[in-house]
Short mmCIF file of C-alpha atoms (C1' of nucleotides) in Angstrom, two decimals:
data_model
loop_
_atom_site.label_atom_id
_atom_site.label_comp_id
_atom_site.label_asym_id
_atom_site.label_seq_id
_atom_site.Cartn_x
_atom_site.Cartn_y
_atom_site.Cartn_z
CA UNK Z 68 0.06 0.28 -0.05
CA UNK Z 69 1.05 3.40 -0.23
CA UNK Z 70 3.00 4.81 2.16
CA UNK Z 71 3.33 8.46 4.05
CA UNK Z 72 5.57 9.64 1.30
CA UNK Z 73 6.25 8.39 -1.52
CA UNK Z 74 9.75 8.59 -1.67
CA UNK Z 75 12.33 6.69 0.22
CA UNK Z 76 12.69 7.49 3.93
CA UNK Z 77 16.14 7.65 5.65
CA UNK Z 78 16.23 3.93 7.01
CA UNK Z 79 15.02 2.84 3.28
CA UNK Z 80 18.39 4.83 1.81
CA UNK Z 81 20.51 3.27 4.20
CA UNK Z 82 19.41 -0.08 3.73
CA UNK Z 83 19.90 -0.02 -0.05
CA UNK Z 84 23.37 1.27 0.82
CA UNK Z 85 24.16 -1.06 2.35
CA UNK Z 86 22.63 -3.96 0.21
CA UNK Z 87 24.79 -2.15 -2.39
CA UNK Z 88 27.34 -1.92 -1.08
CA UNK Z 89 27.59 -5.51 0.86
CA UNK Z 90 26.78 -6.97 -2.23
CA UNK Z 91 30.07 -5.30 -4.04
CA UNK Z 92 32.29 -6.40 -1.89
CA UNK Z 93 30.97 -9.48 -0.78
CA UNK Z 94 29.51 -10.78 -4.11
CA UNK Z 95 26.47 -12.26 -1.92
CA UNK Z 96 23.53 -10.46 0.17
CA UNK Z 97 23.51 -9.86 3.63
CA UNK Z 98 21.27 -12.03 6.14
CA UNK Z 99 18.04 -9.68 7.51
CA UNK Z 100 20.48 -9.71 11.14
CA UNK Z 101 22.94 -8.24 9.02
CA UNK Z 102 20.85 -6.00 7.82
CA UNK Z 103 19.44 -4.96 11.08
CA UNK Z 104 22.62 -4.53 12.76
CA UNK Z 105 23.93 -2.17 9.93
CA UNK Z 106 21.10 0.55 10.19
CA UNK Z 107 20.67 -0.34 13.89
CA UNK Z 108 17.79 -2.40 14.12
CA UNK Z 109 17.38 -5.09 16.95
CA UNK Z 110 14.48 -6.75 15.39
CA UNK Z 111 14.77 -8.74 12.35
CA UNK Z 112 10.81 -8.26 11.73
CA UNK Z 113 11.29 -4.57 11.46
CA UNK Z 114 13.92 -5.40 8.66
CA UNK Z 115 11.52 -7.56 6.92
CA UNK Z 116 8.76 -4.99 7.43
CA UNK Z 117 10.92 -2.73 5.24
CA UNK Z 118 12.36 -5.35 2.87
CA UNK Z 119 8.77 -5.76 1.84
CA UNK Z 120 8.18 -2.15 1.10
CA UNK Z 121 11.38 -1.84 -1.15
CA UNK Z 122 10.37 -5.06 -3.00
CA UNK Z 123 7.13 -2.75 -3.82
CA UNK Z 124 9.24 -0.09 -4.63
CA UNK Z 125 10.97 -2.53 -7.25
CA UNK Z 126 14.20 -1.49 -5.60
CA UNK Z 127 14.92 -4.86 -4.63
CA UNK Z 128 13.92 -8.58 -5.18
CA UNK Z 129 14.13 -11.60 -3.18
CA UNK Z 130 13.03 -15.18 -3.03
CA UNK Z 131 10.84 -16.35 -0.58
CA UNK Z 132 12.63 -18.33 2.21
CA UNK Z 133 15.82 -18.46 0.78
CA UNK Z 134 18.82 -17.10 2.85
CA UNK Z 135 20.76 -13.94 1.34
CA UNK Z 136 18.69 -13.99 -1.83
CA UNK Z 137 18.54 -10.08 -2.37
CA UNK Z 138 18.81 -8.80 -5.28
CA UNK Z 139 19.44 -4.64 -5.81
CA UNK Z 140 17.90 -4.03 -8.94
CA UNK Z 141 18.80 -0.40 -8.16
CA UNK Z 142 22.01 0.38 -6.77
CA UNK Z 143 22.48 3.15 -4.28
CA UNK Z 144 25.50 4.74 -2.97
CA UNK Z 145 26.29 7.14 -0.52
CA UNK Z 146 27.42 10.32 -1.08
CA UNK Z 147 29.36 10.72 -4.05
CA UNK Z 148 32.38 9.05 -3.40
CA UNK Z 149 35.45 7.45 -6.12
CA UNK Z 150 34.05 4.08 -5.16
CA UNK Z 151 30.45 5.15 -5.25
CA UNK Z 152 31.11 6.55 -8.91
CA UNK Z 153 32.68 3.56 -10.23
CA UNK Z 154 30.29 1.23 -8.88
CA UNK Z 155 27.43 3.47 -10.76
CA UNK Z 156 29.70 3.27 -13.71
CA UNK Z 157 29.71 -0.69 -13.70
CA UNK Z 158 25.71 -0.14 -13.00
CA UNK Z 159 25.08 1.78 -15.72
CA UNK Z 160 27.42 -0.54 -17.91
CA UNK Z 161 25.22 -3.55 -16.18
CA UNK Z 162 21.71 -1.60 -17.08
CA UNK Z 163 23.47 -1.41 -21.09
CA UNK Z 164 23.65 -5.08 -21.20
CA UNK Z 165 20.13 -5.40 -20.51
CA UNK Z 166 19.58 -2.48 -23.20
CA UNK Z 167 21.19 -3.46 -25.62
CA UNK Z 168 19.64 -5.66 -28.76
CA UNK Z 169 21.05 -8.08 -31.20
CA UNK Z 170 18.68 -7.91 -34.33
CA UNK Z 171 19.22 -10.29 -37.24
CA UNK Z 172 20.70 -8.61 -40.33
CA UNK Z 173 18.41 -10.55 -42.55
CA UNK Z 174 19.94 -9.71 -45.77
CA UNK Z 175 19.83 -6.70 -48.31
CA UNK Z 176 16.17 -4.73 -49.73
CA UNK Z 177 16.25 -4.05 -53.06
CA UNK Z 178 13.37 -2.38 -55.01
CA UNK Z 179 13.17 -4.71 -57.44
CA UNK Z 180 12.71 -7.92 -55.26
CA UNK Z 181 10.89 -8.86 -52.49
CA UNK Z 182 11.86 -8.45 -49.02
CA UNK Z 183 13.67 -11.06 -47.61
CA UNK Z 184 12.56 -12.22 -43.91
CA UNK Z 185 14.50 -13.84 -41.40
CA UNK Z 186 13.70 -17.97 -41.48
CA UNK Z 187 12.81 -19.04 -38.45
CA UNK Z 188 12.15 -16.90 -35.13
CA UNK Z 189 14.80 -18.83 -33.47
CA UNK Z 190 17.12 -17.24 -35.93
CA UNK Z 191 20.66 -18.25 -35.92
CA UNK Z 192 22.55 -16.50 -33.46
CA UNK Z 193 25.36 -15.22 -36.09
CA UNK Z 194 27.28 -12.45 -34.67
CA UNK Z 195 28.62 -11.27 -38.06
CA UNK Z 196 25.15 -10.45 -39.38
CA UNK Z 197 22.99 -9.18 -36.32
CA UNK Z 198 22.81 -5.39 -35.54
CA UNK Z 199 23.38 -4.28 -32.14
CA UNK Z 200 21.07 -1.66 -30.99
CA UNK Z 201 20.50 0.36 -27.79
CA UNK Z 202 16.78 -0.61 -26.80
CA UNK Z 203 16.47 3.23 -25.71
CA UNK Z 204 17.13 4.27 -29.10
CA UNK Z 205 14.25 2.02 -30.39
CA UNK Z 206 10.93 3.66 -30.40
CA UNK Z 207 8.76 0.54 -30.46
CA UNK Z 208 8.76 -1.06 -27.02
CA UNK Z 209 8.08 -4.82 -28.34
CA UNK Z 210 11.11 -6.42 -29.48
CA UNK Z 211 9.71 -9.14 -31.15
CA UNK Z 212 10.13 -9.98 -34.59
CA UNK Z 213 12.52 -7.00 -35.31
CA UNK Z 214 15.24 -7.70 -38.45
CA UNK Z 215 17.40 -5.37 -40.26
CA UNK Z 216 17.85 -4.77 -43.89
CA UNK Z 217 20.69 -3.08 -45.73
CA UNK Z 218 19.38 -1.14 -48.52
CA UNK Z 219 20.91 -1.34 -52.02
CA UNK Z 220 20.79 1.04 -54.61
CA UNK Z 221 18.94 4.33 -54.65
CA UNK Z 222 15.71 3.38 -54.98
CA UNK Z 223 14.42 4.20 -51.46
CA UNK Z 224 15.73 7.75 -52.16
CA UNK Z 225 12.36 9.16 -51.58
CA UNK Z 226 12.11 7.71 -48.32
CA UNK Z 227 14.81 9.56 -47.51
CA UNK Z 228 16.62 6.07 -47.30
CA UNK Z 229 20.11 5.49 -49.09
CA UNK Z 230 22.17 3.10 -50.38
CA UNK Z 231 23.73 1.34 -47.27
CA UNK Z 232 21.59 2.47 -45.09
CA UNK Z 233 20.54 -0.13 -42.56
CA UNK Z 234 16.70 -0.51 -41.69
CA UNK Z 235 15.30 -1.87 -39.00
CA UNK Z 236 11.91 -3.13 -39.37
CA UNK Z 237 9.22 -5.40 -37.71
CA UNK Z 238 7.48 -8.52 -39.36
CA UNK Z 239 3.77 -7.06 -40.04
CA UNK Z 240 1.38 -7.98 -42.66
CA UNK Z 241 -0.95 -4.71 -41.83
CA UNK Z 242 -0.34 -1.52 -40.67
CA UNK Z 243 -2.12 1.35 -38.64
CA UNK Z 244 -2.54 4.83 -40.31
CA UNK Z 245 0.70 6.78 -40.16
CA UNK Z 246 2.97 3.86 -39.87
CA UNK Z 247 5.99 3.83 -42.25
CA UNK Z 248 5.76 0.25 -43.89
CA UNK Z 249 7.68 -1.99 -46.86
CA UNK Z 250 5.48 -2.85 -49.31
CA UNK Z 251 5.42 -5.10 -52.31
CA UNK Z 252 3.69 -3.21 -55.30
CA UNK Z 253 2.23 -6.25 -57.61
CA UNK Z 254 1.81 -3.76 -60.53
CA UNK Z 255 4.81 -2.17 -60.16
CA UNK Z 256 6.76 -5.15 -59.54
CA UNK Z 257 8.68 -3.58 -56.45
CA UNK Z 258 9.35 -2.87 -52.84
CA UNK Z 259 9.09 0.30 -51.52
CA UNK Z 260 8.83 2.45 -48.54
CA UNK Z 261 6.26 4.78 -47.56
CA UNK Z 262 3.66 5.99 -44.69
CA UNK Z 263 0.89 3.78 -45.07
CA UNK Z 264 -2.81 5.57 -45.06
CA UNK Z 265 -6.22 3.87 -45.19
CA UNK Z 266 -8.29 6.23 -46.70
CA UNK Z 267 -11.91 5.74 -47.75
CA UNK Z 268 -11.82 4.04 -51.24
CA UNK Z 269 -8.06 3.25 -51.64
CA UNK Z 270 -4.71 3.36 -49.83
CA UNK Z 271 -2.42 6.18 -49.69
CA UNK Z 272 1.41 5.99 -50.02
CA UNK Z 273 2.71 8.92 -48.78
CA UNK Z 274 6.87 9.42 -49.07
CA UNK Z 275 8.65 10.12 -46.31
CA UNK Z 276 9.87 13.28 -48.00
CA UNK Z 277 7.33 15.84 -48.42
CA UNK Z 278 8.19 17.25 -51.34
CA UNK Z 279 7.08 14.19 -53.48
CA UNK Z 280 3.69 13.31 -54.06
CA UNK Z 281 1.79 10.50 -52.61
CA UNK Z 282 0.80 6.72 -54.48
CA UNK Z 283 -2.85 5.59 -54.58
CA UNK Z 284 -3.10 2.04 -54.70
CA UNK Z 285 -7.00 1.26 -55.28
CA UNK Z 286 -6.75 -2.45 -55.08
CA UNK Z 287 -5.53 -3.74 -51.74
CA UNK Z 288 -5.16 -6.76 -53.22
CA UNK Z 289 -2.08 -5.62 -55.62
CA UNK Z 290 -0.34 -4.04 -52.39
CA UNK Z 291 1.72 -6.65 -49.93
CA UNK Z 292 2.92 -5.27 -46.65
CA UNK Z 293 5.71 -6.98 -45.52
CA UNK Z 294 6.91 -4.87 -42.29
CA UNK Z 295 6.79 -1.95 -40.42
CA UNK Z 296 9.87 0.70 -40.45
CA UNK Z 297 11.06 0.67 -36.82
CA UNK Z 298 14.62 2.93 -37.10
CA UNK Z 299 17.10 3.74 -40.08
CA UNK Z 300 20.49 3.79 -39.12
CA UNK Z 301 23.10 5.90 -41.98
CA UNK Z 302 26.54 4.88 -41.48
CA UNK Z 303 28.16 7.67 -43.39
CA UNK Z 304 31.41 6.93 -44.91
CA UNK Z 305 33.39 9.42 -46.51
CA UNK Z 306 32.11 8.23 -49.69
CA UNK Z 307 29.61 11.04 -51.78
CA UNK Z 308 27.28 10.19 -54.39
CA UNK G 92 47.57 -31.44 -1.35
CA UNK G 93 47.40 -32.54 -5.27
CA UNK G 94 44.28 -34.84 -6.26
CA UNK G 95 45.60 -37.82 -8.84
CA UNK G 96 44.71 -35.96 -12.13
CA UNK G 97 45.59 -32.11 -11.27
CA UNK G 98 43.17 -31.05 -13.75
CA UNK G 99 39.31 -30.72 -13.41
CA UNK G 100 37.10 -34.14 -13.22
CA UNK G 101 33.93 -34.36 -14.71
CA UNK G 102 32.36 -33.98 -11.12
CA UNK G 103 34.56 -30.38 -10.63
CA UNK G 104 33.21 -29.31 -14.24
CA UNK G 105 29.54 -29.73 -13.87
CA UNK G 106 29.83 -28.16 -10.37
CA UNK G 107 31.37 -24.99 -11.89
CA UNK G 108 29.09 -25.25 -14.75
CA UNK G 109 26.20 -25.11 -12.30
CA UNK G 110 27.73 -22.50 -10.30
CA UNK G 111 28.54 -20.39 -12.72
CA UNK G 112 24.47 -20.37 -14.44
CA UNK G 113 23.08 -20.18 -11.30
CA UNK G 114 24.87 -17.25 -10.18
CA UNK G 115 24.28 -15.81 -13.65
CA UNK G 116 19.97 -16.80 -13.59
CA UNK G 117 19.18 -16.13 -9.59
CA UNK G 118 21.71 -13.41 -8.68
CA UNK G 119 22.77 -15.37 -5.43
CA UNK G 120 24.85 -18.55 -4.89
CA UNK G 121 22.92 -22.29 -4.63
CA UNK G 122 22.83 -24.09 -1.71
CA UNK G 123 25.01 -27.49 -0.76
CA UNK G 124 22.05 -29.53 -1.46
CA UNK G 125 20.84 -27.73 -4.23
CA UNK G 126 24.32 -28.09 -5.97
CA UNK G 127 24.04 -31.72 -4.97
CA UNK G 128 20.62 -32.13 -6.85
CA UNK G 129 22.43 -30.59 -9.97
CA UNK G 130 24.93 -33.33 -10.06
CA UNK G 131 23.18 -36.13 -8.85
CA UNK G 132 24.57 -36.41 -5.25
CA UNK G 133 22.69 -37.39 -2.59
CA UNK G 134 25.09 -36.61 0.79
CA UNK G 135 25.80 -33.01 1.10
CA UNK G 136 29.02 -33.77 2.73
CA UNK G 137 30.47 -34.89 -0.91
CA UNK G 138 29.49 -31.52 -1.93
CA UNK G 139 31.40 -29.66 0.87
CA UNK G 140 33.94 -32.10 -0.11
CA UNK G 141 33.99 -31.39 -3.63
CA UNK G 142 33.70 -27.59 -2.76
CA UNK G 143 36.85 -27.27 -0.87
CA UNK G 144 38.85 -28.79 -3.94
CA UNK G 145 37.66 -26.32 -5.64
CA UNK G 146 38.39 -23.89 -3.19
CA UNK G 147 42.09 -25.07 -3.08
CA UNK G 148 42.12 -24.84 -7.09
CA UNK G 149 41.26 -20.88 -6.34
CA UNK G 150 38.01 -21.64 -8.62
CA UNK G 151 35.32 -20.46 -5.94
CA UNK G 152 35.91 -18.60 -2.53
CA UNK G 153 33.26 -19.30 0.38
CA UNK G 154 32.81 -17.50 3.60
CA UNK G 155 32.60 -20.52 6.75
CA UNK G 156 29.16 -20.73 7.70
CA UNK G 157 27.36 -18.32 5.90
CA UNK G 158 24.62 -20.10 3.59
CA UNK G 159 24.93 -18.98 -0.10
CA UNK G 160 28.26 -17.43 0.07
CA UNK G 161 29.94 -19.18 -2.73
CA UNK G 162 31.65 -16.77 -5.39
CA UNK G 163 32.73 -18.28 -8.56
CA UNK G 164 36.14 -17.01 -9.27
CA UNK G 165 36.64 -18.11 -12.97
CA UNK G 166 32.99 -18.89 -14.89
CA UNK G 167 32.69 -22.03 -16.72
CA UNK G 168 30.10 -22.68 -19.45
CA UNK G 169 29.00 -26.12 -20.67
CA UNK G 170 29.98 -26.85 -23.60
CA UNK G 171 27.26 -26.16 -27.03
CA UNK G 172 24.35 -27.22 -24.90
CA UNK G 173 21.32 -24.78 -24.49
CA UNK G 174 22.65 -23.35 -21.23
CA UNK G 175 25.85 -23.18 -22.78
CA UNK G 176 24.37 -20.92 -25.44
CA UNK G 177 22.70 -19.31 -23.07
CA UNK G 178 26.34 -18.52 -20.93
CA UNK G 179 27.07 -17.78 -24.15
CA UNK G 180 24.89 -15.11 -25.22
CA UNK G 181 25.60 -13.81 -21.70
CA UNK G 182 29.24 -14.06 -22.23
CA UNK G 183 28.72 -11.85 -26.03
CA UNK G 184 26.54 -9.33 -23.73
CA UNK G 185 29.38 -8.86 -21.41
CA UNK G 186 31.65 -7.90 -24.50
CA UNK G 187 28.79 -5.62 -26.02
CA UNK G 188 29.10 -3.90 -23.01
CA UNK G 189 32.81 -2.85 -24.33
CA UNK G 190 31.45 -2.23 -27.29
CA UNK G 191 28.80 0.46 -26.36
CA UNK G 192 29.29 3.97 -26.72
CA UNK G 193 27.53 6.72 -24.73
CA UNK G 194 27.30 9.80 -26.88
CA UNK G 195 26.19 12.90 -24.86
CA UNK G 196 23.76 14.35 -26.54
CA UNK G 197 24.24 17.74 -26.89
CA UNK G 198 21.47 19.83 -28.21
CA UNK G 199 19.06 20.23 -31.33
CA UNK G 200 20.31 21.22 -34.35
CA UNK G 201 18.33 23.95 -36.43
CA UNK G 202 19.09 25.62 -39.68
CA UNK G 203 18.50 29.13 -38.40
CA UNK G 204 21.08 28.99 -35.24
CA UNK G 205 24.52 27.49 -34.99
CA UNK G 206 25.51 24.24 -33.83
CA UNK G 207 25.41 24.01 -30.25
CA UNK G 208 28.64 22.59 -29.00
CA UNK G 209 29.31 19.53 -25.77
CA UNK G 210 30.84 22.14 -23.06
CA UNK G 211 33.72 20.13 -22.07
CA UNK G 212 35.65 16.74 -22.79
CA UNK G 213 34.62 15.74 -19.40
CA UNK G 214 31.31 15.37 -20.13
CA UNK G 215 28.74 15.69 -17.78
CA UNK G 216 27.29 12.21 -17.73
CA UNK G 217 23.77 12.38 -18.12
CA UNK G 218 21.95 9.30 -18.65
CA UNK G 219 18.92 10.93 -19.50
CA UNK G 220 20.47 13.24 -22.60
CA UNK G 221 22.87 10.65 -23.79
CA UNK G 222 22.35 8.60 -26.68
CA UNK G 223 23.80 4.58 -26.72
CA UNK G 224 25.37 3.10 -29.85
CA UNK G 225 27.21 -0.41 -30.86
CA UNK G 226 30.78 0.48 -31.66
CA UNK G 227 30.30 -2.40 -34.31
CA UNK G 228 27.80 0.33 -36.02
CA UNK G 229 30.39 3.20 -36.10
CA UNK G 230 32.06 3.21 -39.49
CA UNK G 231 34.79 5.84 -37.54
CA UNK G 232 36.98 3.90 -34.94
CA UNK G 233 38.19 7.00 -33.42
CA UNK G 234 35.74 7.34 -30.51
CA UNK G 235 36.85 10.63 -29.28
CA UNK G 236 34.88 14.15 -29.84
CA UNK G 237 31.69 12.04 -30.65
CA UNK G 238 28.56 14.36 -30.02
CA UNK G 239 24.95 13.88 -31.14
CA UNK G 240 22.66 16.05 -32.19
CA UNK G 241 18.65 16.07 -32.40
CA UNK G 242 17.11 17.20 -35.70
CA UNK G 243 14.65 20.20 -35.75
CA UNK G 244 12.95 21.61 -38.25
CA UNK G 245 12.67 20.13 -42.11
CA UNK G 246 15.64 22.32 -43.08
CA UNK G 247 17.94 19.23 -43.43
CA UNK G 248 15.83 17.38 -46.09
CA UNK G 249 18.15 17.74 -48.54
CA UNK G 250 20.52 15.94 -46.64
CA UNK G 251 18.03 13.42 -46.37
CA UNK G 252 17.73 13.80 -42.78
CA UNK G 253 14.45 14.99 -41.11
CA UNK G 254 12.92 16.50 -37.94
CA UNK G 255 13.38 14.34 -35.31
CA UNK G 256 16.57 12.51 -36.36
CA UNK G 257 19.75 11.81 -34.12
CA UNK G 258 23.08 12.83 -35.98
CA UNK G 259 25.78 11.74 -34.49
CA UNK G 260 28.87 13.94 -35.55
CA UNK G 261 32.40 14.22 -34.57
CA UNK G 262 34.41 17.45 -33.31
CA UNK G 263 36.67 19.06 -36.41
CA UNK G 264 37.39 22.26 -38.00
CA UNK G 265 38.58 20.79 -41.21
CA UNK G 266 37.10 18.36 -43.64
CA UNK G 267 38.41 15.91 -46.42
CA UNK G 268 37.28 15.54 -49.54
CA UNK G 269 33.83 13.51 -49.84
CA UNK G 270 33.12 13.84 -46.36
CA UNK G 271 29.29 14.48 -44.90
CA UNK G 272 29.92 17.97 -42.67
CA UNK G 273 27.28 20.56 -40.41
CA UNK G 274 28.69 24.14 -41.79
CA UNK G 275 27.69 27.36 -40.62
CA UNK G 276 26.83 29.67 -43.80
CA UNK G 277 27.92 33.49 -42.98
CA UNK G 278 25.99 34.59 -45.86
CA UNK G 279 23.19 32.62 -45.66
CA UNK G 280 22.93 32.76 -41.97
CA UNK G 281 22.29 29.22 -41.57
CA UNK G 282 23.47 25.42 -40.56
CA UNK G 283 23.49 22.84 -42.90
CA UNK G 284 25.07 19.60 -43.76
CA UNK G 285 26.41 18.78 -47.01
CA UNK G 286 29.43 16.65 -48.59
CA UNK G 287 32.44 18.48 -48.71
CA UNK G 288 34.46 19.14 -51.64
CA UNK G 289 37.18 21.33 -52.15
CA UNK G 290 37.98 22.37 -55.47
CA UNK G 291 40.69 24.36 -56.93
CA UNK G 292 38.95 28.15 -56.23
CA UNK G 293 35.82 27.09 -54.19
CA UNK G 294 34.24 24.68 -51.90
CA UNK G 295 31.72 22.67 -52.86
CA UNK G 296 28.82 21.29 -50.87
CA UNK G 297 26.84 18.76 -52.05
CA UNK G 298 23.78 17.53 -50.64
CA UNK G 299 22.95 14.35 -49.87
CA UNK G 300 20.12 13.70 -52.31
CA UNK G 301 21.73 13.28 -55.51
CA UNK G 302 18.35 14.95 -57.23
CA UNK G 303 19.28 18.42 -55.98
CA UNK G 304 22.03 20.72 -56.93
CA UNK G 305 25.44 21.49 -55.27
CA UNK G 306 26.36 25.00 -53.58
CA UNK G 307 29.32 26.93 -54.13
CA UNK G 308 31.26 28.89 -51.36
CA UNK G 309 33.70 31.28 -53.31
CA UNK G 310 35.49 32.82 -49.79
CA UNK G 311 36.34 30.16 -47.84
CA UNK G 312 36.24 32.48 -44.56
CA UNK G 313 32.22 32.59 -44.98
CA UNK G 314 32.14 28.83 -44.16
CA UNK G 315 32.79 27.48 -40.50
CA UNK G 316 32.84 23.83 -40.63
CA UNK G 317 31.46 22.75 -37.62
CA UNK G 318 31.96 18.49 -37.18
CA UNK G 319 31.52 15.63 -39.74
CA UNK G 320 28.32 14.09 -39.69
CA UNK G 321 29.47 10.03 -38.75
CA UNK G 322 25.96 8.58 -38.10
CA UNK G 323 22.47 9.26 -38.87
CA UNK G 324 19.86 7.45 -36.97
CA UNK G 325 16.03 7.72 -37.59
CA UNK G 326 13.51 6.67 -34.74
CA UNK G 327 10.32 6.16 -37.03
CA UNK G 328 7.21 6.89 -35.28
CA UNK G 329 4.23 6.52 -36.49
CA UNK G 330 3.81 10.17 -37.34
CA UNK G 331 4.24 10.77 -40.59
CA UNK G 332 4.74 14.35 -42.22
"C1'" DA M 122 48.47 -58.52 1.18
"C1'" DT M 123 48.08 -54.36 3.53
"C1'" DA M 124 47.84 -49.77 3.62
"C1'" DA M 125 46.49 -45.46 1.71
"C1'" DT M 126 43.87 -42.65 -0.50
"C1'" DA M 127 39.86 -40.83 -3.44
"C1'" DC M 128 35.10 -41.16 -4.07
"C1'" DA M 129 30.54 -41.87 -1.92
"C1'" DC M 130 26.15 -42.47 1.67
"C1'" DG M 131 23.39 -41.07 5.35
"C1'" DA M 132 22.62 -39.66 9.64
"C1'" DA M 133 22.77 -36.37 13.29
"C1'" DC M 134 24.37 -32.35 14.78
"C1'" DA M 135 24.46 -26.70 15.58
"C1'" DT M 136 22.41 -23.19 14.10
"C1'" DA M 137 21.93 -19.37 10.76
"C1'" DC M 138 18.24 -17.55 8.97
"C1'" DG M 139 13.54 -16.02 7.50
"C1'" DT M 140 8.91 -15.97 9.09
"C1'" DT M 141 4.89 -14.97 12.23
"C1'" DC M 142 3.09 -13.28 16.22
"C1'" DT M 143 2.28 -10.56 20.34
"C1'" DG M 144 2.64 -5.89 22.47
"C1'" DT M 145 3.99 -0.89 22.51
"C1'" DG M 146 4.20 3.67 21.84
"C1'" DT M 147 3.37 7.59 18.47
"C1'" DC M 148 0.92 10.65 15.57
"C1'" DA M 149 -2.89 12.19 12.67
"C1'" DA M 150 -7.40 11.78 11.31
"C1'" DG M 151 -12.26 11.27 12.17
"C1'" DC E 123 -11.88 10.18 22.79
"C1'" DT E 124 -11.66 7.10 19.91
"C1'" DT E 125 -9.68 4.68 15.68
"C1'" DG E 126 -6.61 3.31 12.74
"C1'" DA E 127 -1.94 3.43 10.34
"C1'" DC E 128 2.56 3.37 11.08
"C1'" DA E 129 7.19 2.18 13.53
"C1'" DC E 130 9.40 -0.83 16.42
"C1'" DA E 131 11.02 -4.32 19.66
"C1'" DG E 132 11.08 -9.13 21.11
"C1'" DA E 133 10.32 -13.73 21.33
"C1'" DA E 134 8.82 -17.90 19.24
"C1'" DC E 135 9.00 -20.92 15.33
"C1'" DG E 136 10.19 -23.82 11.61
"C1'" DT E 137 13.34 -24.69 8.31
"C1'" DA E 138 17.32 -24.27 5.28
"C1'" DT E 139 21.53 -24.75 5.58
"C1'" DG E 140 26.82 -25.90 6.62
"C1'" DT E 141 29.69 -29.00 9.24
"C1'" DT E 142 30.92 -33.35 11.56
"C1'" DC E 143 31.25 -38.21 11.83
"C1'" DG E 144 30.78 -42.91 11.27
"C1'" DT E 145 30.64 -46.18 7.27
"C1'" DG E 146 31.53 -48.42 2.98
"C1'" DT E 147 33.63 -49.06 -1.37
"C1'" DA E 148 36.66 -49.21 -5.10
"C1'" DT E 149 41.65 -48.10 -6.93
"C1'" DT E 150 46.27 -47.27 -6.38
"C1'" DA E 151 50.29 -47.68 -4.27
"C1'" DT E 152 53.48 -49.98 -1.37
#
DNA sequence: ATAATACACGAACATACGTTCTGTGTCAAG
DNA sequence: CTTGACACAGAACGTATGTTCGTGTATTAT
């Protein structure tokens, strides 16, 4: 339930500091009684009481009836000391682990050919052909079904995507208005990247470049949505057009 | 003292694997009995027996009479099994740490204003305003002097860069031919991103979009190079132009 | 053959540890 | 004033856990 002030009390703070430091120096968690000693509390029940609160605040995790099973989810360091800053850096690095996603590089996207899709969902973990991206950079929170393609040729230039760019896509068969999708146009026999808009009697495909006009597709069957574009990465080499 | 074969026996190996994995998945060490279960040993004393050996081999450390106090000094992953692949993935993630770069997000780039530069090299580590990028994605191997800017407005559209995009740049006062640079044009009073070409009597600024013509600058003094563009990231939201 | 050693089981033990219950004092809201 | 939420202590409880001991069986060395 809600505590009086939703912030951390002095006690909570001291406990978190102790947990963090103890973990780092010993490699395992302290016992309830050790925690009690560290903050000058005699009773184990009170410590348990606080630990439950910290757990509800998602600052720690612990397993029922298992000694020293406390996991510190968010390290708290005492006032800015050197060791504290080091620990903080370590922690940040640790977070970066969780915040990295390895996306399979499925192949190349060419205007004149359909999009190659990653074979299986349990895609083979090949370090050579994957793109590592920080989750914080991904707008989508749903990580599944992502794959990457390298753009070949200038044909996507109206989508402001150039040769050599990497597009991160999410598998999809349908799309909502305003989303950028990769579509295969039957009548044109080509793949393009456009913003998708479903209008009353037709579908409007809007290029990302506002200076260019839209394409209208009347027959929904002549259009196949391959995926939604999540991200575009351009590694600018020193070679110009 | 020395055991018959100084190498690890099968049992030792399995224990080390179990310890490593358990630690990584649970954040704390297993109990003696849990270890016994994992290797099919009924008696706790035997496990203790092996643990003492491992401790003498300096593979683990543990505190006397303290539960779950085992520290794994030298992680051991299984041979290519499922569990091994998990450990391998974790290991890979560990490598990814080293391959991540946190680039300060210095501000916004607007056509009508000069480029904001990061204040000091010991740039303040603010998690909220930084961009994490895998080093493998960066074409440049020189990591220093990198900073990131968020593009505001459509003015960079001839560089195929749109509103909301993030450009990663490297501080520079000069540029080589073919590099994309951010320049401030005195006579036009604006910042643009163009490919840089020094020609005999003038400087040619070529837009990334091949459909657009170049700009020529005769007086080198009216042009200030702010930095080289290293990378462009577009987080495609579901909002179109 | 004998002894020494490595490997294994199981029970008994002591205790470290998490959990629960009862009681007490404080303080603010009703 | 009463009520109830909150912060705390202490004790009692049950068990999870590390340790020790006694015993047995291979294997190896002497």
